[in-house]
PDB file of C-alpha atoms and ligand atoms in Angstrom:
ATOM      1  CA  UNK A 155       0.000   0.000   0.000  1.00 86.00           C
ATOM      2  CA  UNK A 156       1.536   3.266  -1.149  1.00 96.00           C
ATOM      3  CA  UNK A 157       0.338   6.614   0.888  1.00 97.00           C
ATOM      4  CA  UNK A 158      -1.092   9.135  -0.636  1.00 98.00           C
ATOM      5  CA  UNK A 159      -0.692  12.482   0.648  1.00 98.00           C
ATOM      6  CA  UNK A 160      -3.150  15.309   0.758  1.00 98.00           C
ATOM      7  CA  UNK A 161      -1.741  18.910  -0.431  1.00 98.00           C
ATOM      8  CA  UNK A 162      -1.632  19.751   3.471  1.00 98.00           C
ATOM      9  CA  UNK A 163       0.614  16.907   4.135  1.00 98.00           C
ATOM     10  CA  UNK A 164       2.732  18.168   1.432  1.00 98.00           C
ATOM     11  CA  UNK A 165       3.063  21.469   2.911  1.00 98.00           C
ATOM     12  CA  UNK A 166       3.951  19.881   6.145  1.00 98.00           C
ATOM     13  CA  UNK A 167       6.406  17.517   4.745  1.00 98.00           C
ATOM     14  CA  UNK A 168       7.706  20.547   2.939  1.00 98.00           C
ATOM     15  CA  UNK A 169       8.579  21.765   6.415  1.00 98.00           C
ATOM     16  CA  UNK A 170      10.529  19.144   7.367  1.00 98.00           C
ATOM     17  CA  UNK A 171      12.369  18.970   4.067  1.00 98.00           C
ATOM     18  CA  UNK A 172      13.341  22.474   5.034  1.00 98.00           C
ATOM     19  CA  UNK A 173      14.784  21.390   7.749  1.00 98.00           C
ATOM     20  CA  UNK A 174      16.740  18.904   6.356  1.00 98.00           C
ATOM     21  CA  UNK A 175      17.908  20.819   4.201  1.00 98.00           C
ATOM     22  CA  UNK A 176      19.438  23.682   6.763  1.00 98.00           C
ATOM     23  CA  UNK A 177      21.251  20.764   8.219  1.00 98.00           C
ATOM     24  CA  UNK A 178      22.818  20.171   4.946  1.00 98.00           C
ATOM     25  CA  UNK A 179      24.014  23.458   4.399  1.00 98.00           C
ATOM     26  CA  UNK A 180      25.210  23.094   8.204  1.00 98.00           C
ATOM     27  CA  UNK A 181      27.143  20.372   7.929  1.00 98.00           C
ATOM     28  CA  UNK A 182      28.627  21.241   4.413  1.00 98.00           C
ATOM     29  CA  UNK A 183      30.222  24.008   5.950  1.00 98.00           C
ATOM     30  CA  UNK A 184      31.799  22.058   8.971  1.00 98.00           C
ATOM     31  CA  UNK A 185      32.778  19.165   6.688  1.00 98.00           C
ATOM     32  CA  UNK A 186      36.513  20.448   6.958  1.00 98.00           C
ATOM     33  CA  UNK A 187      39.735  18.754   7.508  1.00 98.00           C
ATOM     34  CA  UNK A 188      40.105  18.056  11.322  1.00 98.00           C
ATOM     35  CA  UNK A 189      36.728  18.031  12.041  1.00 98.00           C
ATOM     36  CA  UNK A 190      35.477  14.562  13.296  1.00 98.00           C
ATOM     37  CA  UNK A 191      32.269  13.212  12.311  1.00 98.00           C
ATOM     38  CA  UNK A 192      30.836  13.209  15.645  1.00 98.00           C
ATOM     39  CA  UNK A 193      31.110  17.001  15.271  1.00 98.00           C
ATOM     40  CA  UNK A 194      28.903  17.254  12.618  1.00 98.00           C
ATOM     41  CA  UNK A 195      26.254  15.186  14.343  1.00 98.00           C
ATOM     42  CA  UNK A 196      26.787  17.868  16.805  1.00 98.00           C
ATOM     43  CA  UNK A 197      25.908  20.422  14.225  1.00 98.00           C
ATOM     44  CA  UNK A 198      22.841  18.301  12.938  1.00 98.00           C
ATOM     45  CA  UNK A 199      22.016  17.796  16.294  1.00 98.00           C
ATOM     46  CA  UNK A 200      21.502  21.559  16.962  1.00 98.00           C
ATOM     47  CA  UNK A 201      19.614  22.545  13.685  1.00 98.00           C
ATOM     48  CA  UNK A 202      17.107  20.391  14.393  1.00 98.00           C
ATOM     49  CA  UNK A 203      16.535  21.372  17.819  1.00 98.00           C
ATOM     50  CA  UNK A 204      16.511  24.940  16.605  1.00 98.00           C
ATOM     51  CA  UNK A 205      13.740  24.038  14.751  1.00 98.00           C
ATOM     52  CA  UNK A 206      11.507  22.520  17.193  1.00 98.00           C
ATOM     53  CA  UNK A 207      11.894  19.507  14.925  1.00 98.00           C
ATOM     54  CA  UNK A 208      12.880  15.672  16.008  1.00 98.00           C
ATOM     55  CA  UNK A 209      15.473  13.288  14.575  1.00 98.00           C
ATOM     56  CA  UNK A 210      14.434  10.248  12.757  1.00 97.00           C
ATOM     57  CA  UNK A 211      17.187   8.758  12.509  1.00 98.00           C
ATOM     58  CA  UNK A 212      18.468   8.677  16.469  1.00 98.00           C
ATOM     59  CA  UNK A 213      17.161   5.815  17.783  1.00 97.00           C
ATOM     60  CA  UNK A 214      15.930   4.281  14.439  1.00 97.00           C
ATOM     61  CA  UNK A 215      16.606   0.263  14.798  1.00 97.00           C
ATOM     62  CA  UNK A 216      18.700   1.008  17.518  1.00 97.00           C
ATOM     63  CA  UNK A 217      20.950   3.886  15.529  1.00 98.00           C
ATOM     64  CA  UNK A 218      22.958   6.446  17.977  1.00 98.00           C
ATOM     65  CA  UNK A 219      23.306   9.298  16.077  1.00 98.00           C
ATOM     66  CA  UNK A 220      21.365  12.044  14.837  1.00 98.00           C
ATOM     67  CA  UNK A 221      23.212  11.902  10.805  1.00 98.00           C
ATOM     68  CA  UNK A 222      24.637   9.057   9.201  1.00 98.00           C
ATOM     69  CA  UNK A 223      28.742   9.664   8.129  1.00 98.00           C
ATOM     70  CA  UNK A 224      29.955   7.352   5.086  1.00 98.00           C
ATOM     71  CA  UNK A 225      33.506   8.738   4.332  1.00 98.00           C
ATOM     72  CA  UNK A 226      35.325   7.219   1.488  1.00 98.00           C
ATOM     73  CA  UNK A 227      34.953   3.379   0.745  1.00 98.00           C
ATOM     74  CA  UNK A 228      31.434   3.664   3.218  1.00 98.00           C
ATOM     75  CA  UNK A 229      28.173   3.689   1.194  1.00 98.00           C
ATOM     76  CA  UNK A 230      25.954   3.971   3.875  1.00 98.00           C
ATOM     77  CA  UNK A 231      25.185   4.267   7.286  1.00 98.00           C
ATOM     78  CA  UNK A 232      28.513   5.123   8.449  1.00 98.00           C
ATOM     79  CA  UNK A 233      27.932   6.158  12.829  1.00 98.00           C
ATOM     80  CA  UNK A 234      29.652   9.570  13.676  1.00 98.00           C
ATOM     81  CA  UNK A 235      32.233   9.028  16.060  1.00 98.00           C
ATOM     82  CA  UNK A 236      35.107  11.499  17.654  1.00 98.00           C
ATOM     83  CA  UNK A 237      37.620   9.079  15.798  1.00 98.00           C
ATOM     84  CA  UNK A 238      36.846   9.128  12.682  1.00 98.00           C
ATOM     85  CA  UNK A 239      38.573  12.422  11.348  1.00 98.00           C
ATOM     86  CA  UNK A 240      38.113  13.992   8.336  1.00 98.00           C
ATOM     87  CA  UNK A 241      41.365  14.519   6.048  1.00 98.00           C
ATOM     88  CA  UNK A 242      42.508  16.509   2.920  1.00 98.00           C
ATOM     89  CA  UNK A 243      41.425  14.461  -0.334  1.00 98.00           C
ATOM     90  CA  UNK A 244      38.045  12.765   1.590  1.00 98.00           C
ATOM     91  CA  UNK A 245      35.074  12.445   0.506  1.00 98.00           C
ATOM     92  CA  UNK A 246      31.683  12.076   2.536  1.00 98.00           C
ATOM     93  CA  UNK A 247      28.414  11.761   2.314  1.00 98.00           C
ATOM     94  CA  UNK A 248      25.786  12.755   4.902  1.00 98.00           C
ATOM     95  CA  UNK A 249      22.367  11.163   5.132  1.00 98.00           C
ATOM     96  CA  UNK A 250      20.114  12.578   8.118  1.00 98.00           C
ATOM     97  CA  UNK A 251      16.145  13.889   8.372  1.00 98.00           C
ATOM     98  CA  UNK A 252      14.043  15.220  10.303  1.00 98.00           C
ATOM     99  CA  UNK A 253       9.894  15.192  11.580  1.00 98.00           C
ATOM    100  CA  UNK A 254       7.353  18.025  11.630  1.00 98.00           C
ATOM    101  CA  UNK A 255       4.233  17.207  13.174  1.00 98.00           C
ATOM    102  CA  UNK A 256       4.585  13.498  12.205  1.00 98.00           C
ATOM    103  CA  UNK A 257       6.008  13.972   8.917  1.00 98.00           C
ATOM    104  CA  UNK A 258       9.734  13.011   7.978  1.00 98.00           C
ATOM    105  CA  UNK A 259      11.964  14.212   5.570  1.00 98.00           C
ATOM    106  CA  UNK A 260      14.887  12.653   4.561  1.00 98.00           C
ATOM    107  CA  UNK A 261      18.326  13.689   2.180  1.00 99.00           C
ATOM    108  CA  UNK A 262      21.645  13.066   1.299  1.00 99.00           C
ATOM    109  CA  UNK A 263      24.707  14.723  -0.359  1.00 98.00           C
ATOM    110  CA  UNK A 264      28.611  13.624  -1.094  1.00 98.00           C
ATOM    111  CA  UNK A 265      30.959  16.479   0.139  1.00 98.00           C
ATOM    112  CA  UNK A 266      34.266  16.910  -0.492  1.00 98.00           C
ATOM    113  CA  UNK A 267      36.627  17.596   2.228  1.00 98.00           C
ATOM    114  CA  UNK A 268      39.602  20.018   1.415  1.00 98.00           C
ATOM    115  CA  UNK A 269      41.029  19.957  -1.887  1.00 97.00           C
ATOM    116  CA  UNK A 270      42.565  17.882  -4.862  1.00 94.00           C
ATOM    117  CA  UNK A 271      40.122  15.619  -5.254  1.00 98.00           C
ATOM    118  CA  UNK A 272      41.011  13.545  -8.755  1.00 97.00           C
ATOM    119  CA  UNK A 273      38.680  13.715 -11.851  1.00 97.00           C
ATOM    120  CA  UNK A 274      37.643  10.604 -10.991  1.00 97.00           C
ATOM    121  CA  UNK A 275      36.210  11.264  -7.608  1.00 98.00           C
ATOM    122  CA  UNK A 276      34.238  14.328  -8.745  1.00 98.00           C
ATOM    123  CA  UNK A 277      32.847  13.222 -11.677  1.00 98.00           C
ATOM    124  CA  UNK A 278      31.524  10.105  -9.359  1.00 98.00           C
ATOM    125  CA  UNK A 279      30.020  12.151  -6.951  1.00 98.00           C
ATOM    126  CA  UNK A 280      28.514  14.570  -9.916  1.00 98.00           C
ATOM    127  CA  UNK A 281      27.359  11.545 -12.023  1.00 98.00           C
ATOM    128  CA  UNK A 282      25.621   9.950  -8.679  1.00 98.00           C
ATOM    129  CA  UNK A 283      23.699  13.527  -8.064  1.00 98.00           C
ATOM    130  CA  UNK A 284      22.821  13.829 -11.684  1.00 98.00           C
ATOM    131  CA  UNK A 285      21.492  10.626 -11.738  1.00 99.00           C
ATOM    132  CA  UNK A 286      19.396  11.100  -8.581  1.00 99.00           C
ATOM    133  CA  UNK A 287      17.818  14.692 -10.663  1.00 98.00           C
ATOM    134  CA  UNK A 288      17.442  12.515 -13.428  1.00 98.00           C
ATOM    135  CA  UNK A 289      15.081  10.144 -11.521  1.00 98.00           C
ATOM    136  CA  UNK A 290      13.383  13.253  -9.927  1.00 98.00           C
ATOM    137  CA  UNK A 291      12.564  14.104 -13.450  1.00 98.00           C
ATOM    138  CA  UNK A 292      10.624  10.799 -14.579  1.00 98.00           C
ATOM    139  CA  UNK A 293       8.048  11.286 -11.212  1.00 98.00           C
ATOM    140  CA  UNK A 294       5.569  12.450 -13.009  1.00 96.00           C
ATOM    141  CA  UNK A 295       2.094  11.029 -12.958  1.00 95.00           C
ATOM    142  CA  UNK A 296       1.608   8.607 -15.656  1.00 94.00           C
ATOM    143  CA  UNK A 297       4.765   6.829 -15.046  1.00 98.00           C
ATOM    144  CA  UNK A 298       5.355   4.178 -13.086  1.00 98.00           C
ATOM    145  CA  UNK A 299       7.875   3.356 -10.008  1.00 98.00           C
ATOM    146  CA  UNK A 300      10.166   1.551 -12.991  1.00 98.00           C
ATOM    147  CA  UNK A 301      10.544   4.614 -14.851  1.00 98.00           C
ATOM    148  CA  UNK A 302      12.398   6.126 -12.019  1.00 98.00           C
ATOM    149  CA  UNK A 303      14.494   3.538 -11.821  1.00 98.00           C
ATOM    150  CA  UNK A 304      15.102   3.398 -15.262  1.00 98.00           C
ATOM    151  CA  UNK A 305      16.090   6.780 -15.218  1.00 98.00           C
ATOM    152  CA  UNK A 306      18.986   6.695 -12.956  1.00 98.00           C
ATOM    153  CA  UNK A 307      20.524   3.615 -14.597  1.00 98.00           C
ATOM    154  CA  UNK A 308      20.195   4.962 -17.434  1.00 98.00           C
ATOM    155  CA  UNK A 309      21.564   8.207 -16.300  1.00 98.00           C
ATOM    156  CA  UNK A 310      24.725   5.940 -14.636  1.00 98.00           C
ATOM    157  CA  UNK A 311      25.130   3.785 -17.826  1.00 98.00           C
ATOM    158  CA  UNK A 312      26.146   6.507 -20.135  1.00 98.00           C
ATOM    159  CA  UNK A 313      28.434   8.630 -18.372  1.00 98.00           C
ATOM    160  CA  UNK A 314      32.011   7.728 -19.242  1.00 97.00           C
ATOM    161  CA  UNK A 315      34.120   7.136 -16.263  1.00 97.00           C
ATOM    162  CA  UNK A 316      37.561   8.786 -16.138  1.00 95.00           C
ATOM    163  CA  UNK A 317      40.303   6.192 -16.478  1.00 87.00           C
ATOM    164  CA  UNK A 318      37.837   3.534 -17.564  1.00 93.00           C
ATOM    165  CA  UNK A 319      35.911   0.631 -16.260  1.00 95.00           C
ATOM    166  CA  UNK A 320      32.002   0.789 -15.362  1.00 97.00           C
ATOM    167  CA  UNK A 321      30.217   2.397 -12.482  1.00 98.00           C
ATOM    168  CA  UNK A 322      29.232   0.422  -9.480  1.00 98.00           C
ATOM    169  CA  UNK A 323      25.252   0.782  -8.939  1.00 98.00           C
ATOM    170  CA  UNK A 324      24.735  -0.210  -5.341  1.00 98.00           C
ATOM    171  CA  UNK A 325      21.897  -3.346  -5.493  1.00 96.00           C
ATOM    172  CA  UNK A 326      21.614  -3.448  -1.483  1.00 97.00           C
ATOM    173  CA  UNK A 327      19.947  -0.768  -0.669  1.00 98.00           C
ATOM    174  CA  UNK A 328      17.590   1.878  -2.616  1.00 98.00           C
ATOM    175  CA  UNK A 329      15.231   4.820  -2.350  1.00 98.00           C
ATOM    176  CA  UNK A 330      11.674   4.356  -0.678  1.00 98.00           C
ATOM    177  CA  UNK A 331       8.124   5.818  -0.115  1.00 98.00           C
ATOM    178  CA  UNK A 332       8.213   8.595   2.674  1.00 98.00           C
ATOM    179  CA  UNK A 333       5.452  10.677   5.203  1.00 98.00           C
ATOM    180  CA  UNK A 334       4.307   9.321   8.331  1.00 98.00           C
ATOM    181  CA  UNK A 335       7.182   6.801   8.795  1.00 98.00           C
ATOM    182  CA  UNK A 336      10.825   7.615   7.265  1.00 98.00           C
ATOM    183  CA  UNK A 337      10.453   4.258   5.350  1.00 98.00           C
ATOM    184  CA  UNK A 338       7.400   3.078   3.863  1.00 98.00           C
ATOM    185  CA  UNK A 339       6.548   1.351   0.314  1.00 98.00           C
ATOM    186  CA  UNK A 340       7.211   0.987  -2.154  1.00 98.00           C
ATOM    187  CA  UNK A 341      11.188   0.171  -2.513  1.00 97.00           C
ATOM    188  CA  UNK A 342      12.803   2.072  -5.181  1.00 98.00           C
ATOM    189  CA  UNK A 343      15.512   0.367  -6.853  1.00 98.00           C
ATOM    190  CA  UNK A 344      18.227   2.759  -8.389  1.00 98.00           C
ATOM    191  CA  UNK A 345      18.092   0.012 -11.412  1.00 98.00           C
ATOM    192  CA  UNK A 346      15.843  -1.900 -13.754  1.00 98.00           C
ATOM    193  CA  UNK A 347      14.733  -5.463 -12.975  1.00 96.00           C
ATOM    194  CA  UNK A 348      12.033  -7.390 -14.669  1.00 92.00           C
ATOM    195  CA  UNK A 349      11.164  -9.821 -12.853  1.00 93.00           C
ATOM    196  CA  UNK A 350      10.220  -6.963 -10.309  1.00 91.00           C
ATOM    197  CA  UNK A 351       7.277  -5.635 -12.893  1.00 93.00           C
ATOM    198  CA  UNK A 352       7.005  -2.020 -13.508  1.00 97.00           C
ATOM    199  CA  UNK A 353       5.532  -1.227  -9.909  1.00 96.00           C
ATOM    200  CA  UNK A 354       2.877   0.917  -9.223  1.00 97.00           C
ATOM    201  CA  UNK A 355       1.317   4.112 -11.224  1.00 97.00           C
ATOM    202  CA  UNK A 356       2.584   7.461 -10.151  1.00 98.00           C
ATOM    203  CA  UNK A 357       0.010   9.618  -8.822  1.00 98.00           C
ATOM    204  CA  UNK A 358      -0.211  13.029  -7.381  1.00 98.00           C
ATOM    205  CA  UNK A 359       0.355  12.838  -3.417  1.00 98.00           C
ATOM    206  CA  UNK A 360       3.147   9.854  -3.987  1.00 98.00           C
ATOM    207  CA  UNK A 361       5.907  10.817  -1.995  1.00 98.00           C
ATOM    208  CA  UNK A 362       9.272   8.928  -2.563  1.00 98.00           C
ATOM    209  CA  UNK A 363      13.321   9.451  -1.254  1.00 99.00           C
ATOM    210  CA  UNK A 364      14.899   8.808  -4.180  1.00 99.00           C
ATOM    211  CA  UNK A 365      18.721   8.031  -3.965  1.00 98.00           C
ATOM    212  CA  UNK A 366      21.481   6.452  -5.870  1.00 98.00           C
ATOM    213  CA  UNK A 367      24.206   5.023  -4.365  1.00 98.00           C
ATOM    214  CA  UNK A 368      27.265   4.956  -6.929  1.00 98.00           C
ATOM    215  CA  UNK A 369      31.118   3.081  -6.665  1.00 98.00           C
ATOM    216  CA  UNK A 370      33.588   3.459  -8.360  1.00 98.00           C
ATOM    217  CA  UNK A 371      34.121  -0.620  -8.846  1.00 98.00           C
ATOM    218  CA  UNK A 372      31.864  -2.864  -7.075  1.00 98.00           C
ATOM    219  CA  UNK A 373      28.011  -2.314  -6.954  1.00 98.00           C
ATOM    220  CA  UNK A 374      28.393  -5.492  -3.924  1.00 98.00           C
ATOM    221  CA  UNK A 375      28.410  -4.186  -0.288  1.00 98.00           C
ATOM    222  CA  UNK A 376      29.043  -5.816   2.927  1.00 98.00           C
ATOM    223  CA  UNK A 377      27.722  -4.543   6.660  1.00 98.00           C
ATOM    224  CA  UNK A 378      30.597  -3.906   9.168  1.00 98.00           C
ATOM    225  CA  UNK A 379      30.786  -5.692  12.896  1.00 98.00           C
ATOM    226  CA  UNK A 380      29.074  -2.379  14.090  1.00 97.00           C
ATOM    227  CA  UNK A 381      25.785  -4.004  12.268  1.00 97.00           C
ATOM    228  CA  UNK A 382      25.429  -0.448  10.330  1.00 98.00           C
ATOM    229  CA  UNK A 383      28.581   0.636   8.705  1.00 98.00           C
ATOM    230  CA  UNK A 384      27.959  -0.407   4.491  1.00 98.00           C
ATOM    231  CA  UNK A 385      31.159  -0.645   2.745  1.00 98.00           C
ATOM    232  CA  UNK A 386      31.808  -1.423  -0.343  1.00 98.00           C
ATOM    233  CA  UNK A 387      33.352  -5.062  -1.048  1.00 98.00           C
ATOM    234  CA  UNK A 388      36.270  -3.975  -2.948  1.00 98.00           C
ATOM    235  CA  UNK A 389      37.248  -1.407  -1.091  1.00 98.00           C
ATOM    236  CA  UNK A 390      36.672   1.089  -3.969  1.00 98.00           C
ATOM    237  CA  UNK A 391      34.881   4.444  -2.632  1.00 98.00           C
ATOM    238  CA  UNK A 392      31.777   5.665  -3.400  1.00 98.00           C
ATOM    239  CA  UNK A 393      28.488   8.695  -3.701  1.00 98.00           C
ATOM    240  CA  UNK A 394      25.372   8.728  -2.462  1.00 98.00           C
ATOM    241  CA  UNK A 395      22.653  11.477  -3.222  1.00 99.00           C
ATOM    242  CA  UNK A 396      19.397  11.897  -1.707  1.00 99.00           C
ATOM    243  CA  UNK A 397      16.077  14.025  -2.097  1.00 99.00           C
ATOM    244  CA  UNK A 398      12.453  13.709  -0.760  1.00 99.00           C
ATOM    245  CA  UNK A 399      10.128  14.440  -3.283  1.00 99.00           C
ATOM    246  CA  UNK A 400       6.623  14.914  -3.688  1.00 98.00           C
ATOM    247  CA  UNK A 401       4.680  14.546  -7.083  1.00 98.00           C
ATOM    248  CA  UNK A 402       1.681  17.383  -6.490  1.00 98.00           C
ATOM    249  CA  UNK A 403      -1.102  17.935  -8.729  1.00 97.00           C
ATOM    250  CA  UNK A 404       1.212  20.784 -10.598  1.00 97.00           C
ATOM    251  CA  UNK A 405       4.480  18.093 -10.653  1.00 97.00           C
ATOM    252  CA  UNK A 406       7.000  17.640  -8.771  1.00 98.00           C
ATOM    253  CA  UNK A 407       8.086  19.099  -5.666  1.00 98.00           C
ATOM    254  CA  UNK A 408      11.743  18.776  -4.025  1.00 99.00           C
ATOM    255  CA  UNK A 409      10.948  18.933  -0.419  1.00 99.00           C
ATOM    256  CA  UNK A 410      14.927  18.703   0.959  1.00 99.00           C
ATOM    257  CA  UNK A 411      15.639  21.372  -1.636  1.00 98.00           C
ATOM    258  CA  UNK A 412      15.557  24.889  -0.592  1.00 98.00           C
ATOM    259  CA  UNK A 413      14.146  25.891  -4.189  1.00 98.00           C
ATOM    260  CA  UNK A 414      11.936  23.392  -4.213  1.00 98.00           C
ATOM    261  CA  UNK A 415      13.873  21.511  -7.212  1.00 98.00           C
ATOM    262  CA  UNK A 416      12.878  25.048  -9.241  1.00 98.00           C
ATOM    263  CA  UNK A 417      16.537  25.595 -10.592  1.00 98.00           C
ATOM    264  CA  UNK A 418      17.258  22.219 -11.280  1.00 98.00           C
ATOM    265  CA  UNK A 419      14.516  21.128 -12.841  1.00 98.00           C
ATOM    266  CA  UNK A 420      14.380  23.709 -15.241  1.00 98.00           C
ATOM    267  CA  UNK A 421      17.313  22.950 -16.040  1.00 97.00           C
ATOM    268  CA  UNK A 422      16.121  19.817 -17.421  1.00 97.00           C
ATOM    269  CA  UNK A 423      12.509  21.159 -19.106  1.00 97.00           C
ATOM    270  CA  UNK A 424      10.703  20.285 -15.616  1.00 98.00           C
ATOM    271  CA  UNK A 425       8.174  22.664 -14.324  1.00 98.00           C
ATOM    272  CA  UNK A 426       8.780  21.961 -10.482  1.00 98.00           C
ATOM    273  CA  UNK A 427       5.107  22.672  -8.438  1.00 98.00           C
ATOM    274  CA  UNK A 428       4.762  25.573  -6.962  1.00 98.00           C
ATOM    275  CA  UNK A 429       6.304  26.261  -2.864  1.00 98.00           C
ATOM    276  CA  UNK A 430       3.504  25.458  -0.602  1.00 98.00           C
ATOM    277  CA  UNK A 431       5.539  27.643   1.857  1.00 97.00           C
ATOM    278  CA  UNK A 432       5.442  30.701  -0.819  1.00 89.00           C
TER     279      UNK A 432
HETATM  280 MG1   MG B 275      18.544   9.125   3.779  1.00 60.59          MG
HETATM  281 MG1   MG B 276      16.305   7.418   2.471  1.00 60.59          MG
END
């Protein structure tokens, strides 16, 4: 069962996406050499109390932190800890949310920390974001969940990758429907397979995270002894982008995005709905 929101829940989940998003731009900007990664759960921490907002991810099957910190060769779910320490040439990616009145929003982004990062590295982290816009821009009603996913493969598949080989599509783990709970149906895969069907129609008030997880080798992952730390099996290191998105009876709608997905979308010949927050 998929839930379908009313244009009120929209505007609400619009509020948390807001928030998530101001812990984004928070933590970008303490993403710095030296800093640990329990300091920006710190910073996370603090946004979302300044909004009179709660974490959904502290606490969430037992998680202890407030943002999840995947630096390097971690996809996902990497816990923030004072000794992990961010270095020159890093690269991390930050996954947190946040509930308004019930409603959850949830995001990601791959920073990088310092400078001097190779073509390679940027141009996975770019292709992984681009390919996470490119789903945003098949949610429109009419389509169906496989379109999405066709879209980001798609996306992946054709970007050449600097000094050869293919791009690792992360088959673990995928995006998922969003509102009341942080994770809710249906599963988004960040690929296309058949024997899964084409999934359900996409309607106005379907709300979906939608978030590709890129390597640079592997797309196979193993869980660390921690039980949450996702790295990849070869080692190689790896993007992941994430938005909350909202298809609304005038498109879509990029809750974790502070425009809304406006900019962006245009971009790509997508009339993004209008802010329900003005
Ligand atoms: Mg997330
Ligand atoms: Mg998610």
């Amino acid at each position: 069962m998929v839930q379908i929101k009313t244009p009120d829940q929209i505007r609400k989940m619009r509020e948390a996406g807001l928030v998530v998003a101001a812990i984004h731009a928070a933590t970008r900007e303490a993403a710095v050499p030296g800093a640990t990664t329990r300091d920006l759960d710190e910073v996370a921490r603090k946004v979302i109390a300044e909004h009179g907002a709660k974490s959904n991810f502290l606490g969430y099957g037992g998680f202890p932190a407030t943002i999840c910190t995947s630096k390097n060769e971690v996809v996902v779910h990497g816990i923030p800890s004072e000794k992990v320490v961010l270095e020159d040439g890093d690269i991390i990616s930050i996954d947190c949310g946040a509930i308004i009145d019930g409603w959850h929003g949830d995001a990601a982004y791959t920073a990088f920390v310092g400078s001097g990062h190779s073509p390679e590295l940027i141009e996975l982290s770019r292709v992984t974001e681009e390919s996470m816009w490119a789903g945003i821009a098949a949610m429109k009603a009419g389509n169906r969940l496989v379109d999405i996913s066709r879209a980001i493969e798609t996306y992946i598949r054709r970007q050449p990758k600097p000094g050869g080989g293919k791009y690792g599509i992360v088959e673990d783990y995928g995006g998922h429907g969003i509102g009341t709970e942080m994770h809710m149906d249906p599963h988004l895969l960040n690929y296309v397979e058949r024997r899964r069907g084409k999934g359900p129609k996409l309607v106005p008030g379907f709300c979906l995270a939608i978030e590709p997880m890129v390597s640079l080798g592997t797309p196979r992952t193993e869980v660390l002894e921690d039980d949450w730390t996702v790295i990849t099996t070869d080692g190689t290191w790896s993007s992941h982008w994430e938005h909350s998105v909202a298809l609304t009876e005038e498109g879509p709608l990029v809750l974790t995005a502070p425009d809304g997905g406006k900019a962006k979308l245009a971009e790509m010949g997508v009339t993004a709905a209008p802010d329900p927050l003005g």
